[in-house]
Amino acid sequence: MEEQSPLEKFYKGEDDTPYYAALGRFVTYYAAAEAAVHMLARKLSGLSDQKARVMISGLRLGDVQSKVKALMKISSPGTATQTTIEQCLTQLDVIATNRDKLVHRIVSVKGETLNVTNIFTAKSLLTHEEESFTIHDINCMQGDCMIIYARLERVRLPSLKKGDSAEFD
C-alpha cells in the first residue's frame, strides 16, 4: 500500500460543498465590508475621490481603519455616527481575525465543522493552532459583514433611506 501524503491524511473526502459554498459567500461579503471602510475613509478625508484613492488604496484594512479613526478625531462626525463607525470597525476586526484563519490556513471538513489549522506552517508542532467553524458561525460572520457594509454606507451617504444603500438589504 502506498503511503499517503500529510495533506491526503488531512482530507477525509467528506461532502464539503455546503461548507465551501458558505465560506465563499462569507469572503464575498467580507470584501464588501472592507470596501465600505475604504469608501468611508475617502469620504472622511475631505479630498477628491481621485486624491483620496492615491492616499488610501493599497493599504491593509488595519491601516485604513487607523486612518478612519484619526479622521474622525479631526472631523467630529457626531457622537451617534462615531459610535456606529467604532462598533463596525470593532466587529470587523473580530471577523477579520477569523477570516484570516479561514483563508490563510489549511481548512478541512470534519463532521459538522470546517476545521482550520496551521499545523503545516507553525514554528513548532507543540504550538500549532486549531479552530472549528460551523456553517452557522460562517453565516453569522457573513450577516455581520452585510450589516457593517449597510451601516457604513449610511454614514458615508446620510441622504440614503433604509433599504436604498446596499444590495444586501
Short mmCIF file of C-alpha atoms in Angstrom, two decimals, residues 6-147:
data_model
loop_
_atom_site.label_atom_id
_atom_site.label_comp_id
_atom_site.label_asym_id
_atom_site.label_seq_id
_atom_site.Cartn_x
_atom_site.Cartn_y
_atom_site.Cartn_z
CA PRO A 6 0.21 14.68 5.01
CA LEU A 7 -2.46 16.51 3.01
CA GLU A 8 -4.12 13.26 1.90
CA LYS A 9 -4.27 12.18 5.53
CA PHE A 10 -5.76 15.55 6.47
CA TYR A 11 -8.58 15.48 3.90
CA LYS A 12 -11.08 12.69 4.51
CA GLY A 13 -13.19 13.08 1.35
CA GLU A 14 -16.43 14.13 3.11
CA ASP A 15 -19.04 16.13 1.17
CA ASP A 16 -17.70 19.60 1.70
CA THR A 17 -19.77 21.56 -0.84
CA PRO A 18 -22.10 23.33 1.65
CA TYR A 19 -19.14 24.37 3.80
CA TYR A 20 -17.09 25.83 0.99
CA ALA A 21 -20.19 27.49 -0.51
CA ALA A 22 -20.77 29.22 2.85
CA LEU A 23 -17.10 30.17 3.03
CA GLY A 24 -17.19 31.64 -0.48
CA ARG A 25 -20.28 33.72 0.29
CA PHE A 26 -18.70 34.95 3.53
CA VAL A 27 -15.47 36.01 1.81
CA THR A 28 -17.51 37.92 -0.79
CA TYR A 29 -19.47 39.84 1.85
CA TYR A 30 -16.30 40.45 3.85
CA ALA A 31 -14.81 42.13 0.77
CA ALA A 32 -17.87 44.40 0.61
CA ALA A 33 -17.48 45.38 4.27
CA GLU A 34 -13.78 46.05 3.66
CA ALA A 35 -14.68 48.20 0.64
CA ALA A 36 -17.13 50.17 2.79
CA VAL A 37 -14.26 51.06 5.16
CA HIS A 38 -12.19 52.27 2.19
CA MET A 39 -15.08 54.35 0.81
CA LEU A 40 -15.72 55.88 4.24
CA ALA A 41 -12.03 56.76 4.64
CA ARG A 42 -12.06 58.52 1.27
CA LYS A 43 -15.18 60.47 2.26
CA LEU A 44 -13.82 61.46 5.68
CA SER A 45 -10.53 62.60 4.14
CA GLY A 46 -12.23 65.58 2.53
CA LEU A 47 -10.09 65.06 -0.57
CA SER A 48 -11.38 64.49 -4.05
CA ASP A 49 -12.05 60.81 -4.67
CA GLN A 50 -9.09 60.68 -7.05
CA LYS A 51 -6.66 62.11 -4.48
CA ALA A 52 -8.08 60.04 -1.63
CA ARG A 53 -7.62 56.88 -3.70
CA VAL A 54 -3.96 57.75 -4.19
CA MET A 55 -3.54 58.18 -0.43
CA ILE A 56 -5.56 55.14 0.73
CA SER A 57 -5.52 52.49 -1.98
CA GLY A 58 -3.20 49.58 -1.36
CA LEU A 59 -3.29 49.97 2.42
CA ARG A 60 -4.10 46.99 4.59
CA LEU A 61 -7.51 47.10 6.25
CA GLY A 62 -5.99 47.79 9.68
CA ASP A 63 -4.16 50.81 8.28
CA VAL A 64 -7.33 52.13 6.65
CA GLN A 65 -9.19 51.66 9.93
CA SER A 66 -6.48 53.70 11.69
CA LYS A 67 -6.93 56.45 9.12
CA VAL A 68 -10.71 56.43 9.68
CA LYS A 69 -10.22 56.74 13.45
CA ALA A 70 -7.74 59.59 13.03
CA LEU A 71 -10.00 61.35 10.54
CA MET A 72 -12.96 61.04 12.94
CA LYS A 73 -10.95 62.88 15.60
CA ILE A 74 -10.41 65.87 13.37
CA SER A 75 -13.78 65.90 11.60
CA SER A 76 -16.06 65.42 14.65
CA PRO A 77 -18.81 63.44 12.91
CA GLY A 78 -21.13 63.45 15.94
CA THR A 79 -21.46 61.00 18.80
CA ALA A 80 -24.00 58.66 17.20
CA THR A 81 -22.07 58.48 13.94
CA GLN A 82 -18.77 57.99 15.74
CA THR A 83 -20.30 55.19 17.83
CA THR A 84 -21.64 53.50 14.70
CA ILE A 85 -18.27 53.66 13.00
CA GLU A 86 -16.39 52.40 16.06
CA GLN A 87 -18.82 49.49 16.53
CA CYS A 88 -18.47 48.49 12.90
CA LEU A 89 -14.67 48.65 12.98
CA THR A 90 -14.51 46.68 16.23
CA GLN A 91 -16.72 43.91 14.88
CA LEU A 92 -14.87 43.87 11.56
CA ASP A 93 -11.60 43.33 13.49
CA VAL A 94 -13.08 40.25 15.16
CA ILE A 95 -14.33 38.95 11.82
CA ALA A 96 -11.02 39.72 10.10
CA THR A 97 -9.13 37.54 12.58
CA ASN A 98 -11.37 34.58 11.75
CA ARG A 99 -11.36 35.36 8.02
CA ASP A 100 -7.56 35.36 8.00
CA LYS A 101 -7.56 31.92 9.62
CA LEU A 102 -10.08 30.61 7.08
CA VAL A 103 -8.21 31.88 4.01
CA HIS A 104 -4.56 31.59 5.08
CA ARG A 105 -4.58 28.21 6.80
CA ILE A 106 -5.43 24.64 5.91
CA VAL A 107 -9.17 24.02 6.07
CA SER A 108 -10.95 20.67 6.07
CA VAL A 109 -14.43 19.39 6.81
CA LYS A 110 -14.72 17.07 9.78
CA GLY A 111 -18.19 16.12 10.89
CA GLU A 112 -20.32 19.25 11.06
CA THR A 113 -17.47 21.79 11.05
CA LEU A 114 -14.77 23.40 8.99
CA ASN A 115 -11.56 22.77 10.88
CA VAL A 116 -8.75 25.24 10.45
CA THR A 117 -5.15 24.57 11.38
CA ASN A 118 -1.68 25.96 10.89
CA ILE A 119 -0.10 22.59 11.67
CA PHE A 120 1.91 22.62 8.42
CA THR A 121 3.23 26.17 8.91
CA ALA A 122 3.55 26.53 12.70
CA LYS A 123 7.02 27.11 14.12
CA SER A 124 6.53 24.01 16.26
CA LEU A 125 4.04 21.16 16.33
CA LEU A 126 3.70 21.92 20.03
CA THR A 127 2.39 25.43 19.32
CA HIS A 128 0.18 24.82 16.31
CA GLU A 129 -3.39 26.15 16.43
CA GLU A 130 -6.66 24.52 15.51
CA GLU A 131 -10.13 26.02 15.40
CA SER A 132 -13.53 24.85 14.21
CA PHE A 133 -16.27 26.83 12.47
CA THR A 134 -19.80 25.64 11.77
CA ILE A 135 -21.80 26.80 8.77
CA HIS A 136 -23.84 28.80 11.29
CA ASP A 137 -20.67 30.58 12.50
CA ILE A 138 -19.72 31.45 8.93
CA ASN A 139 -23.24 32.62 8.09
CA CYS A 140 -23.24 34.84 11.20
CA MET A 141 -19.98 36.47 10.12
CA GLN A 142 -21.45 36.95 6.64
CA GLY A 143 -24.54 38.58 8.16
CA ASP A 144 -22.37 40.87 10.27
CA CYS A 145 -20.45 41.89 7.15
CA MET A 146 -23.73 42.74 5.42
CA ILE A 147 -24.76 44.90 8.37
#
